[in-house]
Each structure stands twice: as C-alpha cells, then as structure tokens.
Amino acid sequence: MSEILQPDGWAKPIGYANGVAARGKQIFIAGQIGWNGQCVFESDDLVAQIGQTLRNIVAVAAAGGAGPEHIVSMTWYLLDRKEYSARLKEIGTVYRDAMGRRFPAMTAVQVAGLIEDRAKVEIQAIAVVPD
C-alpha cells in the first residue's frame, strides 16, 4: 500500500510523483530540482538551486507528515563537482536553513546532465516517520 504525496498548490507532475509513502511509514521522495512548486526556476546559481531543492524535499516530506528530522537518506546528482566542492561553505548554510543540523546518509554523484536544462542539481530522499 502506498500514498502519492502532492503538496497543496503545486503543479501536478507528469510521468512521476513528487513523493510516495509506504506503510511503516517510509516516504520516498522523487528527485527534486531547484525550481519552485510551480515548476519555475528563480535562479541559475548552484547554491540557490540547492536551497530550493532542499525546501522542495521538506515540502514533499511535510505532505506525508514528516519533517527534516525524518529524512534518513539523500542522493545528490550534480553537474559540476568542482563548483560543489568550491562552494561547500555556502551550501552548508542553505542546507542548515532547510534541514537544520540533521545529516542523513548521503551520496553525491557528478552526472553529465539532468532532464531539465536549467537544473544544476537533483536530490532524491527517503524519510521514515516512527509509528
């Protein structure tokens, strides 16, 4: 049994769900990118997109009754690992703004491209809400 998670006011996705919760309660959050809930990019800056991506993850998790504290795993897909590494301090700031001081298991991978041309990062997450 699963539940599709769709934050109020967001444009309905085509061909995927923004999140799926499974009994237990595990929440599987689809790869989120740096656009807002209306699928509009507000910035082409990597750090700004990471901040928006993390806020998107928190919104999808909240639609399933979870908070940042329930996120147990993240997989980051980045276009430019050198820019990521060079801007870690700024990334840390936007991370803490969205997630607090919660640090789930994480993987970061450099990729050749993402589906949306303006996207510089995509992050997939899993949350678990205690019974």
Coordinates of C-alpha atoms in Angstrom, one line a residue:
M1 CA 0.0 0.0 0.0
S2 CA 1.4 3.4 -0.9
E3 CA 0.3 7.1 -0.9
I4 CA 1.2 9.6 -3.6
L5 CA 2.4 12.9 -2.0
Q6 CA 1.5 16.2 -3.7
P7 CA 2.0 19.5 -1.8
D8 CA -1.0 21.8 -2.0
G9 CA -0.7 24.4 -4.7
W10 CA 2.0 22.6 -6.7
A11 CA 1.6 21.9 -10.4
K12 CA 0.7 18.2 -11.0
P13 CA 3.8 16.4 -12.3
I14 CA 3.6 14.4 -15.5
G15 CA 5.1 10.9 -15.5
Y16 CA 6.2 10.8 -11.9
A17 CA 5.1 11.5 -8.3
N18 CA 6.8 14.1 -6.1
G19 CA 6.8 11.5 -3.4
V20 CA 5.4 8.1 -2.3
A21 CA 4.8 7.0 1.3
A22 CA 4.8 3.3 2.1
R23 CA 3.4 1.6 5.2
G24 CA 5.8 1.9 8.1
K25 CA 5.9 5.0 7.4
Q26 CA 8.6 5.3 4.8
I27 CA 8.5 8.3 2.4
F28 CA 10.3 8.0 -0.9
I29 CA 10.9 11.5 -2.4
A30 CA 11.5 11.7 -6.1
G31 CA 14.4 13.6 -7.4
Q32 CA 13.7 17.3 -6.7
I33 CA 15.4 20.2 -8.6
G34 CA 15.9 23.9 -8.0
W35 CA 12.6 25.1 -9.2
N36 CA 9.7 26.2 -7.1
G37 CA 6.3 24.4 -6.6
Q38 CA 5.1 25.9 -9.9
C39 CA 8.0 24.4 -11.8
V40 CA 9.7 27.8 -12.3
F41 CA 13.4 28.4 -11.8
E42 CA 14.1 31.5 -9.8
S43 CA 17.9 31.3 -10.1
D44 CA 20.6 29.7 -12.2
D45 CA 23.0 29.8 -9.3
L46 CA 24.0 26.4 -7.9
V47 CA 23.7 27.4 -4.2
A48 CA 20.3 29.0 -4.7
Q49 CA 19.1 25.9 -6.6
I50 CA 20.4 23.6 -3.8
G51 CA 18.5 25.7 -1.3
Q52 CA 15.3 25.5 -3.3
T53 CA 15.8 21.8 -3.9
L54 CA 16.1 21.1 -0.2
R55 CA 13.0 23.2 0.5
N56 CA 11.1 21.2 -2.1
I57 CA 12.2 18.0 -0.3
V58 CA 11.0 19.3 3.0
A59 CA 7.6 20.3 1.4
V60 CA 7.1 16.8 -0.1
A61 CA 8.1 15.2 3.2
A62 CA 5.6 17.5 5.1
A63 CA 2.8 16.4 2.7
G64 CA 3.4 12.9 4.2
G65 CA 3.6 14.0 7.8
A66 CA 7.4 14.1 8.0
G67 CA 9.8 16.8 8.8
P68 CA 13.5 17.3 8.1
E69 CA 14.3 15.2 11.1
H70 CA 12.7 12.1 9.4
I71 CA 14.9 12.2 6.3
V72 CA 17.3 9.3 6.6
S73 CA 18.9 9.2 3.1
M74 CA 19.7 11.5 0.2
T75 CA 21.3 11.0 -3.2
W76 CA 22.6 14.2 -4.8
Y77 CA 23.2 14.4 -8.6
L78 CA 25.4 17.4 -9.5
L79 CA 26.6 18.7 -12.9
D80 CA 29.8 20.2 -11.5
R81 CA 31.6 18.6 -8.6
K82 CA 34.3 21.2 -8.7
E83 CA 31.8 24.0 -8.2
Y84 CA 30.1 22.0 -5.5
S85 CA 33.4 21.5 -3.6
A86 CA 34.4 25.1 -4.0
R87 CA 31.1 26.3 -2.6
L88 CA 30.7 23.9 0.4
K89 CA 30.5 26.6 3.0
E90 CA 27.6 28.4 1.2
I91 CA 26.0 25.0 0.5
G92 CA 26.3 24.2 4.2
T93 CA 24.4 27.5 5.1
V94 CA 21.5 26.8 2.8
Y95 CA 21.4 23.1 3.9
R96 CA 21.1 24.1 7.6
D97 CA 18.4 26.7 6.7
A98 CA 16.3 24.0 5.2
M99 CA 17.2 20.9 7.1
G100 CA 18.6 22.1 10.4
R101 CA 21.5 20.1 11.8
R102 CA 20.2 16.8 10.5
F103 CA 22.7 14.8 8.5
P104 CA 21.2 11.7 6.8
A105 CA 23.2 9.1 4.9
M106 CA 24.2 10.9 1.7
T107 CA 25.7 10.1 -1.7
A108 CA 26.8 12.8 -4.2
V109 CA 27.4 11.9 -7.8
Q110 CA 28.5 14.1 -10.8
V111 CA 26.4 13.5 -13.8
A112 CA 26.7 14.5 -17.5
G113 CA 23.2 16.2 -17.5
L114 CA 19.8 16.4 -15.9
I115 CA 16.4 16.2 -17.6
E116 CA 15.6 19.9 -17.1
D117 CA 18.2 22.0 -18.9
R118 CA 18.4 24.8 -16.2
A119 CA 18.8 22.3 -13.3
K120 CA 22.2 22.2 -11.7
V121 CA 21.3 19.7 -9.0
E122 CA 18.8 17.0 -8.4
I123 CA 18.3 15.3 -5.0
Q124 CA 16.3 12.2 -4.1
A125 CA 15.4 11.5 -0.5
I126 CA 13.9 8.9 1.8
A127 CA 12.1 9.7 5.1
V128 CA 10.9 7.4 7.8
V129 CA 8.3 8.5 10.3
P130 CA 8.2 6.5 13.5
D131 CA 4.9 4.6 14.3

